[in-house]
Short mmCIF file of C-alpha atoms and ligand atoms in Angstrom, two decimals:
data_model
loop_
_atom_site.label_atom_id
_atom_site.label_comp_id
_atom_site.label_asym_id
_atom_site.label_seq_id
_atom_site.Cartn_x
_atom_site.Cartn_y
_atom_site.Cartn_z
CA MET A 48 15.65 11.22 10.23
CA LYS A 49 16.38 7.88 8.57
CA ILE A 50 13.49 5.56 7.70
CA LEU A 51 13.84 1.90 6.68
CA LEU A 52 11.25 0.76 4.14
CA THR A 53 10.95 -3.02 3.83
CA GLY A 54 9.39 -3.80 0.46
CA GLY A 55 10.26 -0.23 -0.50
CA ALA A 56 10.66 -1.11 -4.19
CA GLY A 57 6.99 -2.15 -4.46
CA PHE A 58 3.94 -0.17 -5.52
CA ILE A 59 3.14 1.61 -2.24
CA GLY A 60 6.71 1.55 -0.90
CA SER A 61 8.17 3.29 -3.97
CA HIS A 62 5.62 6.12 -3.75
CA THR A 63 6.29 6.47 -0.03
CA ALA A 64 10.05 6.62 -0.69
CA VAL A 65 9.43 9.54 -3.07
CA GLU A 66 7.25 11.39 -0.52
CA LEU A 67 9.84 10.86 2.21
CA LEU A 68 12.75 12.03 0.04
CA SER A 69 10.91 15.12 -1.07
CA SER A 70 10.00 15.89 2.56
CA GLY A 71 13.67 15.77 3.61
CA PHE A 72 13.87 12.29 5.16
CA GLU A 73 16.72 9.85 4.57
CA VAL A 74 15.52 6.54 3.17
CA VAL A 75 16.84 2.97 3.29
CA VAL A 76 15.05 0.42 1.11
CA VAL A 77 15.29 -3.34 1.57
CA ASP A 78 13.58 -5.56 -0.98
CA ASN A 79 14.08 -9.02 -2.44
CA TYR A 80 12.59 -7.81 -5.76
CA SER A 81 10.25 -10.81 -5.85
CA ASN A 82 7.51 -8.43 -7.02
CA ALA A 83 9.51 -5.45 -8.27
CA ASP A 84 12.07 -4.70 -10.95
CA VAL A 85 15.46 -3.32 -9.90
CA SER A 86 14.98 -0.52 -12.43
CA VAL A 87 12.55 1.00 -9.91
CA ASN A 88 15.51 2.10 -7.78
CA ASP A 89 16.58 4.67 -10.31
CA ARG A 90 12.99 5.62 -11.09
CA ILE A 91 12.32 6.40 -7.40
CA ILE A 92 15.26 8.82 -7.48
CA GLN A 93 14.10 10.39 -10.75
CA ALA A 94 10.51 10.73 -9.49
CA ALA A 95 11.70 12.37 -6.26
CA LYS A 96 13.85 14.82 -8.23
CA TRP A 97 10.88 15.54 -10.52
CA GLN A 98 8.70 16.24 -7.50
CA ILE A 99 11.28 18.45 -5.79
CA LYS A 100 11.80 20.40 -9.02
CA ASN A 101 8.10 20.81 -9.78
CA PHE A 102 6.84 21.54 -6.30
CA GLY A 103 9.82 23.40 -4.90
CA GLU A 104 10.26 21.25 -1.78
CA LYS A 105 13.88 21.20 -0.76
CA PRO A 106 15.67 17.99 0.26
CA LYS A 107 18.13 18.19 3.14
CA THR A 108 21.07 17.80 0.78
CA ASP A 109 23.23 20.49 -0.74
CA ASN A 110 23.71 18.74 -4.06
CA ASP A 111 21.75 16.53 -6.40
CA VAL A 112 22.43 13.27 -4.56
CA LEU A 113 19.33 12.19 -2.69
CA PRO A 114 19.83 10.33 0.62
CA ILE A 115 18.59 6.87 -0.33
CA THR A 116 20.31 3.46 -0.05
CA PHE A 117 19.01 0.20 -1.54
CA TYR A 118 19.64 -3.28 -0.09
CA TYR A 119 18.85 -6.40 -2.12
CA GLY A 120 17.81 -9.20 0.24
CA ASP A 121 15.08 -10.99 2.12
CA CYS A 122 13.54 -9.67 5.34
CA ARG A 123 13.35 -13.23 6.68
CA ASP A 124 17.17 -13.35 6.74
CA GLY A 125 18.01 -12.21 10.27
CA VAL A 126 21.77 -11.90 9.70
CA PHE A 127 21.17 -9.72 6.65
CA MET A 128 18.60 -7.55 8.44
CA ASP A 129 20.90 -7.17 11.44
CA SER A 130 23.71 -5.99 9.14
CA ILE A 131 21.46 -3.21 7.80
CA PHE A 132 20.71 -1.97 11.32
CA ARG A 133 24.45 -2.04 12.09
CA GLU A 134 25.34 -0.05 8.97
CA GLN A 135 22.50 2.46 9.09
CA GLU A 136 21.25 4.57 11.99
CA ILE A 137 17.58 3.76 11.50
CA ASP A 138 15.03 5.85 13.42
CA ALA A 139 11.81 4.13 12.35
CA VAL A 140 10.62 1.35 10.05
CA ILE A 141 7.74 1.07 7.58
CA HIS A 142 7.07 -2.61 6.91
CA PHE A 143 5.58 -3.00 3.42
CA ALA A 144 7.30 -6.28 2.51
CA GLY A 145 4.93 -9.16 1.94
CA LEU A 146 3.00 -11.18 -0.59
CA LYS A 147 -0.41 -9.69 -1.43
CA ALA A 148 -2.37 -11.68 -4.01
CA VAL A 149 -5.57 -12.99 -2.42
CA GLY A 150 -6.15 -15.84 -4.92
CA GLU A 151 -2.52 -16.97 -4.84
CA SER A 152 -2.66 -17.11 -1.04
CA VAL A 153 -5.42 -19.71 -1.28
CA GLU A 154 -3.19 -21.82 -3.58
CA LYS A 155 0.01 -21.29 -1.59
CA PRO A 156 -0.95 -20.70 2.05
CA LEU A 157 2.40 -21.77 3.49
CA GLU A 158 4.31 -19.30 1.32
CA TYR A 159 2.04 -16.51 2.54
CA TYR A 160 2.28 -17.41 6.24
CA ASP A 161 6.03 -17.94 5.94
CA ASN A 162 6.78 -14.74 4.05
CA ASN A 163 4.37 -12.31 5.70
CA ILE A 164 4.57 -13.54 9.27
CA GLY A 165 8.18 -14.76 9.03
CA SER A 166 9.47 -11.41 7.76
CA THR A 167 7.58 -9.55 10.51
CA LEU A 168 8.98 -11.74 13.30
CA VAL A 169 12.56 -11.39 12.05
CA LEU A 170 12.12 -7.63 11.67
CA LEU A 171 10.67 -7.22 15.18
CA ASN A 172 13.50 -9.19 16.77
CA VAL A 173 16.18 -7.21 14.94
CA MET A 174 14.46 -3.92 15.80
CA LYS A 175 14.30 -4.97 19.46
CA ASP A 176 18.00 -5.92 19.44
CA HIS A 177 18.85 -2.45 18.15
CA ASN A 178 16.37 -0.71 20.44
CA ILE A 179 14.39 0.76 17.52
CA LYS A 180 10.74 0.63 18.56
CA LYS A 181 8.89 2.77 16.06
CA LEU A 182 7.04 0.86 13.36
CA ILE A 183 4.34 1.42 10.74
CA PHE A 184 2.77 -1.75 9.37
CA SER A 185 0.93 -2.17 6.03
CA SER A 186 -2.34 -3.70 7.09
CA SER A 187 -5.48 -3.89 5.02
CA ALA A 188 -9.23 -3.35 5.08
CA THR A 189 -9.32 -7.09 4.49
CA VAL A 190 -8.93 -7.61 8.28
CA TYR A 191 -12.54 -6.41 8.74
CA SER A 192 -15.22 -9.10 8.83
CA ALA A 193 -17.58 -9.19 5.84
CA ASP A 194 -20.73 -8.68 7.92
CA ASN A 195 -19.96 -5.16 9.23
CA GLN A 196 -22.14 -2.10 8.60
CA MET A 197 -20.55 0.54 6.35
CA PRO A 198 -18.57 2.69 6.73
CA LEU A 199 -15.88 0.67 8.47
CA ASP A 200 -14.26 2.36 11.42
CA GLU A 201 -11.40 1.00 13.48
CA ASN A 202 -13.82 -0.52 16.01
CA SER A 203 -15.65 -2.53 13.35
CA GLN A 204 -15.44 -6.28 13.80
CA THR A 205 -12.21 -7.90 12.55
CA GLY A 206 -11.41 -11.54 11.82
CA ASN A 207 -13.41 -14.19 9.95
CA CYS A 208 -10.95 -13.67 7.09
CA THR A 209 -11.80 -15.51 3.90
CA ASN A 210 -8.26 -16.29 2.70
CA PRO A 211 -4.71 -16.86 4.05
CA TYR A 212 -3.54 -13.41 2.88
CA GLY A 213 -6.19 -11.78 5.06
CA TRP A 214 -5.29 -14.02 7.98
CA THR A 215 -1.61 -13.02 7.74
CA LYS A 216 -2.61 -9.35 8.10
CA TYR A 217 -4.96 -10.18 10.97
CA MET A 218 -2.34 -12.32 12.75
CA ILE A 219 0.41 -9.73 12.31
CA GLU A 220 -1.90 -7.12 13.85
CA GLN A 221 -2.34 -9.45 16.85
CA ILE A 222 1.43 -9.98 17.11
CA LEU A 223 2.07 -6.24 17.05
CA GLN A 224 -0.63 -5.58 19.66
CA GLY A 225 1.06 -8.17 21.87
CA VAL A 226 4.50 -6.62 21.42
CA ALA A 227 3.20 -3.15 22.28
CA THR A 228 1.34 -4.45 25.33
CA ALA A 229 4.43 -6.24 26.69
CA ASP A 230 6.82 -3.33 26.17
CA LYS A 231 5.39 0.18 26.51
CA GLU A 232 8.32 1.73 24.63
CA TRP A 233 6.96 0.50 21.32
CA SER A 234 5.01 2.91 19.14
CA ILE A 235 3.25 1.09 16.30
CA VAL A 236 0.68 2.15 13.73
CA LEU A 237 -1.33 -0.46 11.84
CA LEU A 238 -2.40 1.33 8.68
CA ARG A 239 -5.45 -0.37 7.18
CA TYR A 240 -5.39 0.53 3.50
CA PHE A 241 -8.52 0.46 1.40
CA ASN A 242 -8.05 0.17 -2.41
CA PRO A 243 -4.84 1.90 -3.54
CA VAL A 244 -4.82 2.93 -7.22
CA GLY A 245 -3.15 5.50 -9.48
CA ALA A 246 0.52 6.29 -9.89
CA HIS A 247 3.02 9.10 -9.44
CA ALA A 248 2.20 12.16 -11.55
CA SER A 249 5.65 11.97 -13.17
CA GLY A 250 4.65 8.66 -14.79
CA LEU A 251 7.93 7.18 -13.54
CA ILE A 252 6.58 4.78 -10.93
CA GLY A 253 3.29 2.89 -10.68
CA GLU A 254 1.68 -0.48 -10.19
CA GLU A 255 3.20 -3.47 -11.98
CA PRO A 256 1.38 -6.70 -11.18
CA ASN A 257 2.96 -9.91 -12.47
CA GLY A 258 0.92 -11.67 -15.16
CA ILE A 259 -2.80 -11.01 -15.56
CA PRO A 260 -3.92 -8.48 -12.92
CA ASN A 261 -6.47 -9.45 -10.27
CA ASN A 262 -7.33 -5.90 -9.28
CA LEU A 263 -9.68 -3.61 -11.13
CA MET A 264 -7.53 -0.61 -12.03
CA PRO A 265 -4.51 -2.44 -13.51
CA TYR A 266 -6.96 -4.63 -15.42
CA ILE A 267 -8.75 -1.58 -16.87
CA CYS A 268 -5.35 -0.13 -17.88
CA ARG A 269 -4.40 -3.28 -19.77
CA VAL A 270 -7.73 -3.42 -21.59
CA ALA A 271 -7.40 0.25 -22.57
CA ALA A 272 -3.85 -0.48 -23.82
CA LYS A 273 -5.23 -3.43 -25.82
CA LYS A 274 -3.07 -5.91 -23.93
CA LEU A 275 -6.22 -7.68 -22.73
CA PRO A 276 -9.43 -7.97 -24.78
CA LYS A 277 -12.06 -6.86 -22.27
CA LEU A 278 -12.80 -6.28 -18.61
CA ASN A 279 -15.02 -8.81 -16.87
CA VAL A 280 -17.29 -6.86 -14.54
CA PHE A 281 -17.92 -9.31 -11.72
CA GLY A 282 -21.68 -9.04 -11.19
CA ASN A 283 -24.26 -6.29 -11.71
CA ASP A 284 -26.84 -7.61 -9.28
CA TYR A 285 -25.40 -6.22 -6.04
CA PRO A 286 -27.60 -3.88 -3.98
CA THR A 287 -25.70 -0.79 -5.20
CA LYS A 288 -26.75 2.13 -7.41
CA ASP A 289 -25.79 0.37 -10.67
CA GLY A 290 -25.54 -3.20 -9.37
CA THR A 291 -21.71 -3.38 -9.49
CA GLY A 292 -19.40 -3.62 -6.47
CA VAL A 293 -18.47 -0.45 -4.60
CA ARG A 294 -15.02 0.18 -3.08
CA ASP A 295 -13.08 3.00 -1.44
CA TYR A 296 -10.33 3.74 -4.00
CA ILE A 297 -7.49 5.89 -2.72
CA HIS A 298 -4.75 7.53 -4.80
CA VAL A 299 -1.40 5.91 -3.97
CA VAL A 300 0.23 9.32 -3.51
CA ASP A 301 -2.38 10.23 -0.88
CA LEU A 302 -1.66 6.88 0.74
CA ALA A 303 2.09 7.58 0.67
CA LYS A 304 1.48 10.96 2.34
CA GLY A 305 -0.50 9.12 5.02
CA HIS A 306 2.70 7.27 5.92
CA VAL A 307 4.63 10.53 6.29
CA ALA A 308 1.86 11.76 8.61
CA ALA A 309 1.95 8.48 10.55
CA LEU A 310 5.70 8.87 11.14
CA SER A 311 5.10 12.09 13.09
CA TYR A 312 2.34 10.35 15.02
CA LEU A 313 4.81 7.62 16.11
CA TYR A 314 6.62 10.31 18.10
CA ARG A 315 3.54 11.49 20.01
CA HIS A 316 2.03 8.13 20.90
CA ASN A 317 2.80 4.72 22.41
CA GLY A 318 1.13 1.36 21.94
CA ALA A 319 -0.26 -0.17 18.75
CA GLU A 320 -2.99 1.81 17.02
CA ALA A 321 -5.02 0.75 13.99
CA ILE A 322 -5.90 3.57 11.59
CA ASN A 323 -7.85 3.41 8.31
CA LEU A 324 -6.38 5.04 5.21
CA GLY A 325 -9.28 5.54 2.85
CA THR A 326 -11.24 8.43 1.39
CA GLY A 327 -14.68 7.63 2.83
CA GLN A 328 -16.09 7.74 -0.70
CA GLY A 329 -17.28 4.60 -2.49
CA TYR A 330 -17.23 4.19 -6.27
CA SER A 331 -18.74 1.35 -8.29
CA VAL A 332 -16.93 -0.64 -10.96
CA LEU A 333 -18.90 1.24 -13.63
CA ASP A 334 -18.02 4.60 -12.00
CA MET A 335 -14.34 3.67 -12.34
CA LEU A 336 -14.73 2.47 -15.90
CA ASN A 337 -16.72 5.51 -17.04
CA ALA A 338 -14.33 7.97 -15.38
CA PHE A 339 -11.34 6.18 -16.95
CA GLU A 340 -12.84 6.41 -20.45
CA LYS A 341 -13.93 10.04 -20.07
CA VAL A 342 -10.78 11.47 -18.47
CA ASN A 343 -8.33 9.55 -20.69
CA ASN A 344 -10.43 9.58 -23.84
CA VAL A 345 -9.94 5.84 -24.39
CA LYS A 346 -12.31 2.93 -24.83
CA VAL A 347 -12.50 0.10 -22.29
CA SER A 348 -14.49 -2.88 -23.58
CA TYR A 349 -16.32 -4.79 -20.91
CA GLU A 350 -18.77 -7.57 -20.29
CA ILE A 351 -20.92 -8.27 -17.25
CA THR A 352 -20.04 -11.71 -15.87
CA ALA A 353 -20.88 -13.70 -12.73
CA ARG A 354 -19.93 -12.44 -9.29
CA ARG A 355 -16.38 -13.28 -8.16
CA ALA A 356 -16.28 -15.71 -5.23
CA GLY A 357 -15.57 -13.95 -1.94
CA ASP A 358 -16.51 -10.43 -3.13
CA VAL A 359 -18.87 -8.28 -1.10
CA ALA A 360 -21.19 -5.54 -2.41
CA VAL A 361 -19.85 -2.45 -0.69
CA VAL A 362 -16.68 -1.56 1.25
CA TYR A 363 -15.69 1.94 2.29
CA ALA A 364 -13.89 3.58 5.19
CA ASN A 365 -14.75 6.00 7.89
CA PRO A 366 -11.49 7.97 7.62
CA SER A 367 -12.10 10.32 10.58
CA LYS A 368 -9.53 8.73 12.92
CA ALA A 369 -6.75 9.42 10.41
CA LYS A 370 -7.90 13.02 10.18
CA LYS A 371 -7.98 13.42 13.96
CA GLU A 372 -4.83 11.50 14.91
CA LEU A 373 -2.58 11.80 11.85
CA LEU A 374 -3.87 15.22 10.71
CA TRP A 375 -4.12 13.62 7.26
CA GLU A 376 -6.89 13.21 4.72
CA ALA A 377 -6.98 12.15 1.10
CA GLU A 378 -6.87 15.07 -1.29
CA MET A 379 -7.08 13.48 -4.72
CA GLY A 380 -10.25 12.47 -6.48
CA LEU A 381 -11.40 9.93 -9.01
CA GLU A 382 -10.14 11.95 -12.00
CA ASP A 383 -6.61 12.09 -10.54
CA MET A 384 -6.65 8.34 -9.88
CA VAL A 385 -7.70 7.30 -13.41
CA ARG A 386 -5.51 9.93 -15.11
CA ASP A 387 -2.36 8.93 -13.23
CA ALA A 388 -2.95 5.18 -13.59
CA TRP A 389 -3.17 5.66 -17.37
CA GLY A 390 -0.27 8.13 -17.38
CA TYR A 391 2.03 5.43 -16.01
CA MET A 392 0.69 2.81 -18.42
CA VAL A 393 1.37 4.93 -21.51
CA LYS A 394 4.76 6.16 -20.34
CA LYS A 395 6.38 2.89 -19.30
P1 LIG B 286 4.06 -4.88 -3.79
O1 LIG B 286 4.07 -6.33 -4.07
O2 LIG B 286 4.14 -3.94 -4.94
O3 LIG B 286 5.23 -4.50 -2.77
C1 LIG B 286 5.72 -5.41 -1.80
C2 LIG B 286 7.24 -5.46 -1.95
O4 LIG B 286 7.76 -6.34 -0.97
C3 LIG B 286 7.68 -5.99 -3.32
O5 LIG B 286 8.59 -5.08 -3.90
C4 LIG B 286 8.35 -7.33 -3.00
O6 LIG B 286 9.40 -7.60 -3.89
C5 LIG B 286 8.80 -7.12 -1.57
N1 LIG B 286 8.90 -8.34 -0.76
C6 LIG B 286 7.99 -9.33 -0.60
N2 LIG B 286 8.44 -10.24 0.28
C7 LIG B 286 9.66 -9.81 0.70
C8 LIG B 286 10.61 -10.32 1.62
N3 LIG B 286 10.41 -11.45 2.28
N4 LIG B 286 11.76 -9.62 1.80
C9 LIG B 286 11.98 -8.46 1.11
N5 LIG B 286 11.12 -7.94 0.24
C10 LIG B 286 9.96 -8.61 0.04
O7 LIG B 286 2.75 -4.56 -2.92
P2 LIG B 286 2.12 -3.17 -2.50
O8 LIG B 286 0.83 -3.02 -3.22
O9 LIG B 286 3.14 -2.09 -2.56
O10 LIG B 286 1.76 -3.50 -0.99
C11 LIG B 286 2.64 -3.17 0.07
C12 LIG B 286 2.05 -3.71 1.36
O11 LIG B 286 0.73 -3.18 1.53
C13 LIG B 286 1.91 -5.22 1.38
O12 LIG B 286 2.20 -5.68 2.67
C14 LIG B 286 0.43 -5.43 1.07
O13 LIG B 286 -0.06 -6.63 1.60
C15 LIG B 286 -0.20 -4.23 1.73
N6 LIG B 286 -1.50 -3.86 1.14
C16 LIG B 286 -1.59 -3.63 -0.21
C17 LIG B 286 -2.83 -3.33 -0.77
C18 LIG B 286 -2.98 -3.12 -2.25
O14 LIG B 286 -4.11 -3.24 -2.76
N7 LIG B 286 -1.92 -2.82 -2.99
C19 LIG B 286 -3.98 -3.22 0.05
C20 LIG B 286 -3.84 -3.43 1.42
C21 LIG B 286 -2.58 -3.73 1.96
N1 LIG B 287 -13.57 -6.23 -10.30
C1 LIG B 287 -14.16 -6.52 -11.52
N2 LIG B 287 -13.36 -7.05 -12.49
C2 LIG B 287 -12.04 -7.28 -12.32
C3 LIG B 287 -11.46 -6.98 -11.07
C4 LIG B 287 -12.26 -6.45 -10.08
O1 LIG B 287 -15.36 -6.33 -11.72
O2 LIG B 287 -11.38 -7.79 -13.24
C5 LIG B 287 -14.40 -5.64 -9.24
C6 LIG B 287 -14.51 -6.50 -7.99
O3 LIG B 287 -15.57 -7.42 -8.11
C7 LIG B 287 -14.73 -5.44 -6.91
C8 LIG B 287 -13.94 -4.24 -7.42
O4 LIG B 287 -13.78 -4.44 -8.82
O5 LIG B 287 -16.10 -5.09 -6.85
C9 LIG B 287 -12.57 -4.10 -6.78
O6 LIG B 287 -11.86 -5.33 -6.90
P1 LIG B 287 -10.29 -5.43 -6.62
O7 LIG B 287 -9.89 -6.83 -6.92
O8 LIG B 287 -9.56 -4.33 -7.31
O9 LIG B 287 -10.18 -5.11 -5.06
P2 LIG B 287 -10.85 -5.83 -3.79
O10 LIG B 287 -11.68 -4.80 -3.09
O11 LIG B 287 -11.47 -7.09 -4.15
O12 LIG B 287 -9.55 -6.18 -2.90
C10 LIG B 287 -8.51 -5.25 -2.66
C11 LIG B 287 -7.17 -5.99 -2.56
C12 LIG B 287 -7.13 -6.83 -1.33
C13 LIG B 287 -7.47 -6.01 -0.13
C14 LIG B 287 -8.80 -5.32 -0.31
C15 LIG B 287 -9.10 -4.40 0.85
O13 LIG B 287 -6.97 -6.81 -3.70
O14 LIG B 287 -5.83 -7.33 -1.16
O15 LIG B 287 -8.78 -4.54 -1.51
O16 LIG B 287 -8.04 -3.55 1.07
F1 LIG B 287 -7.53 -6.80 0.94
#
């Protein structure tokens, strides 16, 4: 089976490409490399070979050449996207491509609406033209309203997004629901990710934010590597066990495996279904920091500062729908997440 990954050179897409290759799928990646380096192409192949060698899973190839093709281009370019569907016999699509920085989306709303929604509309039209109607979309826990009770399940209130990035995810979910309602042949899964962290155990692929990171784990990594002086812990007066914010961190390899599970689900379901990918376990900022120092035996300097605008105290998933429908649950714990995040940082 041949799977097209838009944004497949990015953080989550690259790990999913490795899981697919080592599970015997053929993979086609399309990326404009706006937030990825082309060197990741080779590293995806090396990481997949590492995984196959170490875990004995056999690819459906009789030699060392893994079935992956890379296209350099923009998903908003309909002629380009159409040419990929003409050249490749795609069975299903995982749509990762998009811009994802919350703060930047407030500064550049038009770029976010244009890229995220524009790429989805072009993709849907090309898929329809080629009669390919199986799609997994990278949604986010950010679509849930801030005033929900925890844990968040798929029936929790959505909307009231606080930034254009969140609205793009919310609007794309609405678009996909509409498409699936109008044409019953579509099978769509809206995967709502919680907080992906970590890296591939080979140390070959991982998270590479441009400039100073916004997210906690890449920031901790840079402080530990002495590329940044200290971590600012945004508030210690939240109603949590140690006063710092609590999130549902999920290892990116677990997340990638969730996509493989969702692909099977596409074949036993119709319509558009939202499914959380989280662990159900919340950890505070200080939990993350302490685990990182202990497991990796490194020091992470920090200072408690004011709360960050827009942050909430606690966010974590009810992951039971993924377990029931996808037959998937996260397997890796906090130690794996902090070890692998650091493993990538020291190796690259
Ligand atoms: P990423 O930036 O590492 O990957 C996205 C990839 O898409 C990049 O390689 C980028 O170059 C590419 N891209 C962007 N616009 C494109 C376009 N128009 N055409 C072709 N390629 C394009 O991000 P990620 O962390 O891997 O996230 C993947 C998806 O998951 C995104 O849609 C993101 O919004 C969503 N998501 C991420 C998180 C997270 O915390 N990482 C959480 C929830 C949801
Ligand atoms: N934090 C710090 N210092 C930092 C960075 C973060 O203390 O330098 C804290 C935050 O206040 C929060 C926690 O660490 O309590 C996690 O923050 P992140 O920025 O890593 O993640 P968020 O939960 O704020 O947001 C992430 C993604 C969003 C996505 C959301 C839900 O950035 O795109 O998860 O999936 F929408």
